[in-house]
Coordinates of C-alpha atoms in Angstrom, one line a residue:
X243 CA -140.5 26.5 59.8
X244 CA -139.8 23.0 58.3
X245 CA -140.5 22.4 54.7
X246 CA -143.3 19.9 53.9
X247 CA -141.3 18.2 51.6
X248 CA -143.4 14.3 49.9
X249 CA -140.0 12.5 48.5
X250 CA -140.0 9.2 46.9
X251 CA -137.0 6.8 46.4
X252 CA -136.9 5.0 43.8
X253 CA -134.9 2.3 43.0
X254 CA -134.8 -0.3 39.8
X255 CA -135.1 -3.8 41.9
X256 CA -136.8 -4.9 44.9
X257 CA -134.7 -7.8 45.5
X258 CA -132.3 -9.5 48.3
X259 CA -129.2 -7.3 48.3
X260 CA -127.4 -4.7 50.0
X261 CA -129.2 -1.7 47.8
X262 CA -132.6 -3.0 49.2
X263 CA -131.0 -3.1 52.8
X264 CA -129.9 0.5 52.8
X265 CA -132.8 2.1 51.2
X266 CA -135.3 0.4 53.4
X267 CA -133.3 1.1 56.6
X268 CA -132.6 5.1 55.4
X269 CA -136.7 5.3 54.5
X270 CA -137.2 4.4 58.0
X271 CA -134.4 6.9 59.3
X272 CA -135.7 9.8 57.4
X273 CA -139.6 9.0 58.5
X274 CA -138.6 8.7 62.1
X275 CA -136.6 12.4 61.5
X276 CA -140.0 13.6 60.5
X277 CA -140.1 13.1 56.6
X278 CA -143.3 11.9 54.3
X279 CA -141.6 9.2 52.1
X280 CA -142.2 6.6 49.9
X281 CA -140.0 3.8 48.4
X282 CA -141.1 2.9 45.2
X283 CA -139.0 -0.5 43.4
X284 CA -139.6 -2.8 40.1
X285 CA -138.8 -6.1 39.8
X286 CA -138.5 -8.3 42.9
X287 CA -140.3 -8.6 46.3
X288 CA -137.8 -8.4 49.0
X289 CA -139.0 -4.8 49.2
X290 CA -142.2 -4.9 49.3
X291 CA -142.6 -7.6 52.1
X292 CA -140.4 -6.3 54.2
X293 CA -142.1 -2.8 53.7
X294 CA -145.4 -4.5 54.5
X295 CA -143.5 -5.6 58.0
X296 CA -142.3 -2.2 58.9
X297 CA -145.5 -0.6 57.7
X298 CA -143.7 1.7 55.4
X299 CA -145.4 3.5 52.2
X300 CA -144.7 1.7 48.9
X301 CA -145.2 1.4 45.4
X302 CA -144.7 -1.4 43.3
X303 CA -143.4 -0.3 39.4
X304 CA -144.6 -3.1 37.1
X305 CA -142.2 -1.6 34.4
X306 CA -139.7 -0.7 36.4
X307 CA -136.3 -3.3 35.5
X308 CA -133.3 -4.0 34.6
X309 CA -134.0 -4.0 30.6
X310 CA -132.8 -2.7 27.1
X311 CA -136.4 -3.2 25.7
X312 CA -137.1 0.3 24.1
X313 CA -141.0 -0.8 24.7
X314 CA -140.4 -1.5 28.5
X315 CA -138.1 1.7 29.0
X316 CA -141.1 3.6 27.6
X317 CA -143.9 1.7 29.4
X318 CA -141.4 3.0 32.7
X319 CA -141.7 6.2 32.0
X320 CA -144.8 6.7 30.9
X321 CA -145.6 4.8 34.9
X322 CA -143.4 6.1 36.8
X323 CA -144.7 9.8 35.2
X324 CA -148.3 8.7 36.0
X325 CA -147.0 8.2 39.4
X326 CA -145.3 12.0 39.8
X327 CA -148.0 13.9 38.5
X328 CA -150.6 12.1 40.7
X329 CA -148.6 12.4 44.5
X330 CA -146.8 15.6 43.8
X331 CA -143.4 14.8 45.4
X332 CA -140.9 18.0 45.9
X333 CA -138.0 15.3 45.7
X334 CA -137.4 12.1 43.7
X335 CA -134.3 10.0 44.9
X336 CA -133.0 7.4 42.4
X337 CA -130.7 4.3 43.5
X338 CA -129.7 2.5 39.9
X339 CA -129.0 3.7 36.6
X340 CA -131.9 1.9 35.2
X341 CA -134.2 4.5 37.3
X342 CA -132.7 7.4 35.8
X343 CA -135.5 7.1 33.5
X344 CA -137.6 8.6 36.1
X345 CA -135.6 11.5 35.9
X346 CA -136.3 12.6 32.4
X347 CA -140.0 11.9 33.6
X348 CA -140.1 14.2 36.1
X349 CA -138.2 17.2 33.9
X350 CA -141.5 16.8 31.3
X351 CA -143.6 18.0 34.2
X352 CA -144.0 21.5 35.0
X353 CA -142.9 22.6 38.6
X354 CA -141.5 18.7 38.6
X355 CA -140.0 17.1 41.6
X356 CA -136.0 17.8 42.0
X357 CA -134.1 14.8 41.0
X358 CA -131.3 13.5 43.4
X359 CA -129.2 10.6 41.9
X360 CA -127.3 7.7 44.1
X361 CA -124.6 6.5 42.1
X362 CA -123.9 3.2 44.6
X363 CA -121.2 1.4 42.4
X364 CA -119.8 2.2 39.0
X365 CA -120.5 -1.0 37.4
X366 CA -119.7 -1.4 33.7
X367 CA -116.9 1.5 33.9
X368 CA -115.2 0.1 36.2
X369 CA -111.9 -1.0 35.0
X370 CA -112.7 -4.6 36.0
X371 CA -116.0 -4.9 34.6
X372 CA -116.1 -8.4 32.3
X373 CA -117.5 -6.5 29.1
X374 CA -115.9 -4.8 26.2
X375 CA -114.6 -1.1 26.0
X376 CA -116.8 -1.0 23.6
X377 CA -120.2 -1.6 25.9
X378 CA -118.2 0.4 28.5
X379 CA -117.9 3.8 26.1
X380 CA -121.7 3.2 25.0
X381 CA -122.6 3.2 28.9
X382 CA -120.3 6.0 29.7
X383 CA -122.2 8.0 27.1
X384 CA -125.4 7.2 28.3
X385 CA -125.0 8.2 31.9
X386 CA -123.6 11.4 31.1
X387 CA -126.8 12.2 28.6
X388 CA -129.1 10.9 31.4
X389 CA -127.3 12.7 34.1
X390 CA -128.2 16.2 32.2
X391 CA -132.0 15.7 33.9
X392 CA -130.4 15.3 37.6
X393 CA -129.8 18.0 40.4
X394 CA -127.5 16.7 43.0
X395 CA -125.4 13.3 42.1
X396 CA -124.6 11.4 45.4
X397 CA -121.2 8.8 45.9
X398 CA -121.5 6.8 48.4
X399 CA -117.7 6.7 48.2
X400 CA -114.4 9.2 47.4
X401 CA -112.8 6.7 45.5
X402 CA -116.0 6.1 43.2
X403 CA -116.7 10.2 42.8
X404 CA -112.8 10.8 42.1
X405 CA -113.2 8.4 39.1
X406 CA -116.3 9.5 38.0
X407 CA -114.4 13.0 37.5
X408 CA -111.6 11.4 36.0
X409 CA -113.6 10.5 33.7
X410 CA -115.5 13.0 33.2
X411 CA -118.7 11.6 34.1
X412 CA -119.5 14.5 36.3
X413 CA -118.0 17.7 37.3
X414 CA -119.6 18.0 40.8
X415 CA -120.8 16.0 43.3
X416 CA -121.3 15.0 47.0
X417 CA -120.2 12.1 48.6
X418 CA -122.5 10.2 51.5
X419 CA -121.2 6.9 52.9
X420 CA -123.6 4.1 53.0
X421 CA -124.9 3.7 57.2
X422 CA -126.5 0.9 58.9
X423 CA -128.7 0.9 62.5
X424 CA -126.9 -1.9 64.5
X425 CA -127.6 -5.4 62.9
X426 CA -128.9 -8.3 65.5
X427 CA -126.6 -11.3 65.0
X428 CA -126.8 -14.8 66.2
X429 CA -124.4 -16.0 68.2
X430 CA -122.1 -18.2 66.6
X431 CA -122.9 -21.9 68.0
X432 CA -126.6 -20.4 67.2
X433 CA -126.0 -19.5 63.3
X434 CA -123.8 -22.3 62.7
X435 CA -126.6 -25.4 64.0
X436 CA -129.2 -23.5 62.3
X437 CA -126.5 -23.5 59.5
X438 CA -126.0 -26.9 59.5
X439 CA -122.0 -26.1 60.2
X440 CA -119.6 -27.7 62.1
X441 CA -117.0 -26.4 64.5
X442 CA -114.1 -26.0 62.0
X443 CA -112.6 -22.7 60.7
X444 CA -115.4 -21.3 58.1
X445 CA -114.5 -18.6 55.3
X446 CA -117.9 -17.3 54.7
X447 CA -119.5 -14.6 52.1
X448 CA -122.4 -13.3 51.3
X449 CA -123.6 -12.0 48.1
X450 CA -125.4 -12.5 44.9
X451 CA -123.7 -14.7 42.5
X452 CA -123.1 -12.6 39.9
X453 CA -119.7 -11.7 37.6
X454 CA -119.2 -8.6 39.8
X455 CA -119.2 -10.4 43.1
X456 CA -116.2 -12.5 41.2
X457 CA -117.1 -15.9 43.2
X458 CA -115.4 -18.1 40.9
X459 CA -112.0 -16.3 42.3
X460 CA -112.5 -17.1 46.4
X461 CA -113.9 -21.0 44.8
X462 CA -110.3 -21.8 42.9
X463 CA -108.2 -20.8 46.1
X464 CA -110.7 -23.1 48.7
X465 CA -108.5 -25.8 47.7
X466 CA -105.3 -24.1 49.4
X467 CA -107.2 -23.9 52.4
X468 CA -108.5 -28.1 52.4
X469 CA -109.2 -28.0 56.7
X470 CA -111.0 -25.1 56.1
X471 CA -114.9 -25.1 55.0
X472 CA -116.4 -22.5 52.5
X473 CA -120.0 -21.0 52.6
X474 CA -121.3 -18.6 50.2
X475 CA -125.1 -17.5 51.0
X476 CA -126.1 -15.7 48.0
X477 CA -127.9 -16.8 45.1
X478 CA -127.9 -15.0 41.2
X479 CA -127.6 -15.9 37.6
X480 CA -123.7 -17.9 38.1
X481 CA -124.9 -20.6 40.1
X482 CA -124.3 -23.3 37.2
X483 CA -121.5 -21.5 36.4
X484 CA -119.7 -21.5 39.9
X485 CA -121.4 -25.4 41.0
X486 CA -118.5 -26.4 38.0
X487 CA -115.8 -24.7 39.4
X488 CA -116.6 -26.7 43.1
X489 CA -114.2 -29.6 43.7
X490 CA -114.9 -30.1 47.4
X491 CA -114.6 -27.8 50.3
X492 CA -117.1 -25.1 48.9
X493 CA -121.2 -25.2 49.7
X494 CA -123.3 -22.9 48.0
X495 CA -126.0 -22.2 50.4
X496 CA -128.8 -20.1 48.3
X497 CA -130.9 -17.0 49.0
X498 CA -131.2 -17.0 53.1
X499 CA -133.8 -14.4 54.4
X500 CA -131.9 -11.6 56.7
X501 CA -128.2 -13.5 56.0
X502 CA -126.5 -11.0 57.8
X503 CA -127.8 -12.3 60.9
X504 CA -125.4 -15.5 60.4
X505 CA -122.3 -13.6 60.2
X506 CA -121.0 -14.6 62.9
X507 CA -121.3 -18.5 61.7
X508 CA -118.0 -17.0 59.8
X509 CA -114.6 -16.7 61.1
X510 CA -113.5 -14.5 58.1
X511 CA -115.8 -12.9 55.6
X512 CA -114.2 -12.2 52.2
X513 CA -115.8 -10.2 49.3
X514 CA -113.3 -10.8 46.3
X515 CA -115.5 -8.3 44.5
X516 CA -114.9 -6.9 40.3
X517 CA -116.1 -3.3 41.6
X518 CA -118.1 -1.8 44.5
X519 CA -119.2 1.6 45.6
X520 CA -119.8 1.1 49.4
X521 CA -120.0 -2.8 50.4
X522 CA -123.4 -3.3 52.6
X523 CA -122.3 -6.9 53.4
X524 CA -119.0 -5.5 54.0
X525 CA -120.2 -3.1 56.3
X526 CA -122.4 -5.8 58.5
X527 CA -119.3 -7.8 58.6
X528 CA -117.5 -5.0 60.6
X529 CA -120.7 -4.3 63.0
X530 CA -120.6 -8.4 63.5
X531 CA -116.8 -7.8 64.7
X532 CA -115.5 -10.4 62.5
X533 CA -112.1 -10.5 60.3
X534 CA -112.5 -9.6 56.9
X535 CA -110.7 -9.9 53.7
X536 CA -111.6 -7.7 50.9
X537 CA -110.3 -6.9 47.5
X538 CA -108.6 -3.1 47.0
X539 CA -111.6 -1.6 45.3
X540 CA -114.4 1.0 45.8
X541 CA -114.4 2.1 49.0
X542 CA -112.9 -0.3 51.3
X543 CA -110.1 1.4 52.5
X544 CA -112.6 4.1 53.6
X545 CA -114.3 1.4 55.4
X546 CA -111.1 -0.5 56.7
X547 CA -109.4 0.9 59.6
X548 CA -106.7 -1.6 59.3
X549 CA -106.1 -2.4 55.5
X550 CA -104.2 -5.4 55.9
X551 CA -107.3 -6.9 55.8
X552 CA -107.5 -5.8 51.8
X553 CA -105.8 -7.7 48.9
X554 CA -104.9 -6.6 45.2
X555 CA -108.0 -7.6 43.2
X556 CA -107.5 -11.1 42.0
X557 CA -103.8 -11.7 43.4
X558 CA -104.3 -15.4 44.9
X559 CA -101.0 -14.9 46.7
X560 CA -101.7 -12.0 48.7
X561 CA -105.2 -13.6 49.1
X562 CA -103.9 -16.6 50.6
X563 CA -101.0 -15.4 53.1
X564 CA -103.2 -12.9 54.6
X565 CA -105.8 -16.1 55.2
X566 CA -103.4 -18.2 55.7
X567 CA -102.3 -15.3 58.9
X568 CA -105.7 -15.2 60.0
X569 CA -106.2 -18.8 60.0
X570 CA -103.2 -19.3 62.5
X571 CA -103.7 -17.0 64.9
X572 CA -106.6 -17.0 66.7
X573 CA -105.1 -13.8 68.9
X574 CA -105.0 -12.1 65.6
X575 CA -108.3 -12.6 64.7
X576 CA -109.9 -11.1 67.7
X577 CA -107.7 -8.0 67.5
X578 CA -108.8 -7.7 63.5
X579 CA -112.6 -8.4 65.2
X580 CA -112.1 -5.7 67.3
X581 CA -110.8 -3.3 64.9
X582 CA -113.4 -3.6 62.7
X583 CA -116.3 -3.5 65.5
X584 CA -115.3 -0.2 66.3
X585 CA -114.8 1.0 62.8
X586 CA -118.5 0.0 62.6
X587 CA -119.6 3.2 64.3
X588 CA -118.6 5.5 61.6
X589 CA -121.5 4.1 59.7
X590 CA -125.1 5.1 61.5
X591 CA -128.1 4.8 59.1
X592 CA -129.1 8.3 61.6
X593 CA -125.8 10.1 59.9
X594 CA -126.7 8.9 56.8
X595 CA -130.2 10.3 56.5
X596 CA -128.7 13.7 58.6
X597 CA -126.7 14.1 55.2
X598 CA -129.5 13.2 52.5
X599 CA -131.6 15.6 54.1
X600 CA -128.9 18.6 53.7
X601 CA -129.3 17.5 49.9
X602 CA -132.4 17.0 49.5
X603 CA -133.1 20.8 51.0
X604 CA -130.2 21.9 48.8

């Protein structure tokens, strides 16, 4: 007999980002594999519109952020409580470290919801995090206090869960690779007029501009590449920051609704990320069977099949003879294309809800 199990996911921020994509696509995964679920998000309304569109249950946190305001944290949990006690979910999932709050909530109420934590990147203990070892130590601390009101901690890579141990962060874990259902692209003559591109050889990314996406790195090598053009969709916090750094070949186009479906405007997507746990723009770069070229951290060689398409973090030489390959040979492109295409079907949103369900039972 199948358990009648009410689970919300929670998450800290409703906006434009890969987070958002996953958790709204796995909602509607586990709905259509017969669970009751109900994505609850704070700040931002990427979430909740595009919940509207797929008709999927929501709530919208007002306290819920990205804050160090004692008064808001409080205000949070005294909400996202509220929430628990009134719906009675058996399972609450949490997607940020912010909304681990809503873990301690739920241990203050008797026969509480058990509490499953997604840890999707390591951020600020990530060795090339830009902040001190000092704000690094104080956030190590913290997670391992919060983590005492969790039941099962999720990776959604090896290489993030090994460190995590290492560090002593947690003892035990499971590890469930991010999945996607099968994008739709435009072709490329069709993203690149509605891009406003030309026909020339485009090194494209998408992402938020913020320190961890590490922009300012793929900007200062776009003048090694001058017959090339460079598109960033993406917009975040660094825009003044990275608009300085521009000397000519770089465009900066903003937020773009559903960017993923101008992939393959792109003849090489590169992600020169700090630190990531499981790339979602990555990962629709490899369903849109395009090259990539990715820094060597998080999980991308557990996403690569071929890994010369990954460079040491920040090393502009490696950056640019492996662009520099890909830019000369068009044969080599489609075979890295290719590769990647069919590396894409390791990633099913279906196989990714099969293995959240095994935890969320457990």
């Amino acid at each position: 007999m199948k358990e009648n199990r009410k689970i919300l996911i929670l998450v800290t921020q409703g906006i434009v980002g890969g987070t958002s994509t996953f958790l709204l696509e796995l909602t509607q995964s586990l709905i259509d594999a017969g669970e009751d679920i109900t994505l609850a998000y704070g700040s931002g309304e990427y979430i909740k519109e595009r919940s509207t569109e797929l008709n999927l249950k929501n709530i919208h946190l007002k306290w819920m952020g990205r804050t160090v305001n004692p008064l808001k944290g409080l205000m949070s949990f005294l909400e996202v409580r509220a929430v628990l006690k009134r719906e009675k979910y058996s399972v609450i999932h949490l997607n940020s470290s912010n909304a681990l709050i809503a873990g301690i909530a739920a241990k203050t109420i008797i026969r509480g919801p058990r509490v499953v934590f997604t840890v999707h990147g390591l951020s600020f203990l990530d060795k090339n995090a830009d902040v001190s070892n000092l704000l690094k130590w104080a956030y190590g601390l913290g997670m391992r206090f919060l983590l005492l009101f969790v039941d099962r901690i999720v990776f959604v890579s090896n290489e993030n869960y090994t460190r995590a141990k290492q560090k002593g962060i947690v003892k035990n874990g499971h590890v469930i690779r991010n999945g996607l259902k099968d994008p739709t692209f435009l072709s490329r003559e069709e993203a690149r007029k509605e891009l406003s591109l030309g026909n020339g050889f485009i090194i494209g990314s998408i992402g938020r501009l913020v320190s961890q996406k590490n922009y300012e790195f793929l900007i200062s090598q776009a003048e090694n590449f001058p017959n090339a053009e460079v598109i960033i969709i993406g917009e975040g916090k660094e825009r003044g920051k990275l608009e300085k750094l521009i000397k000519g070949n770089v465009s900066l186009l903003g937020e773009i609704q559903n960017a993923s479906r101008y992939l393959k405007a792109f003849d090489v997507f590169v992600l020169p990320s700090r630190y990531e746990g499981f790339s979602i723009s990555l990962l629709e770069a490899l369903f849109a069977g395009i090259p990539v070229l990715v820094s060597d951290v998080g999980g991308a060689q557990e996403i690569l099949s071929d890994t010369n398409q990954i460079f040491p973090f920040n090393n502009a030489e490696a950056f640019n003879s492996k662009c520099r390959r890909i830019i000369e040979s068009e044969d080599y492109r489609e075979s890295l294309g290719l590769s990647n295409y069919e590396s894409s079907r390791k990633f099913s949103i279906e196989k990714a809800a099969e293995e959240y369900i095994k935890v969320y039972r457990t």
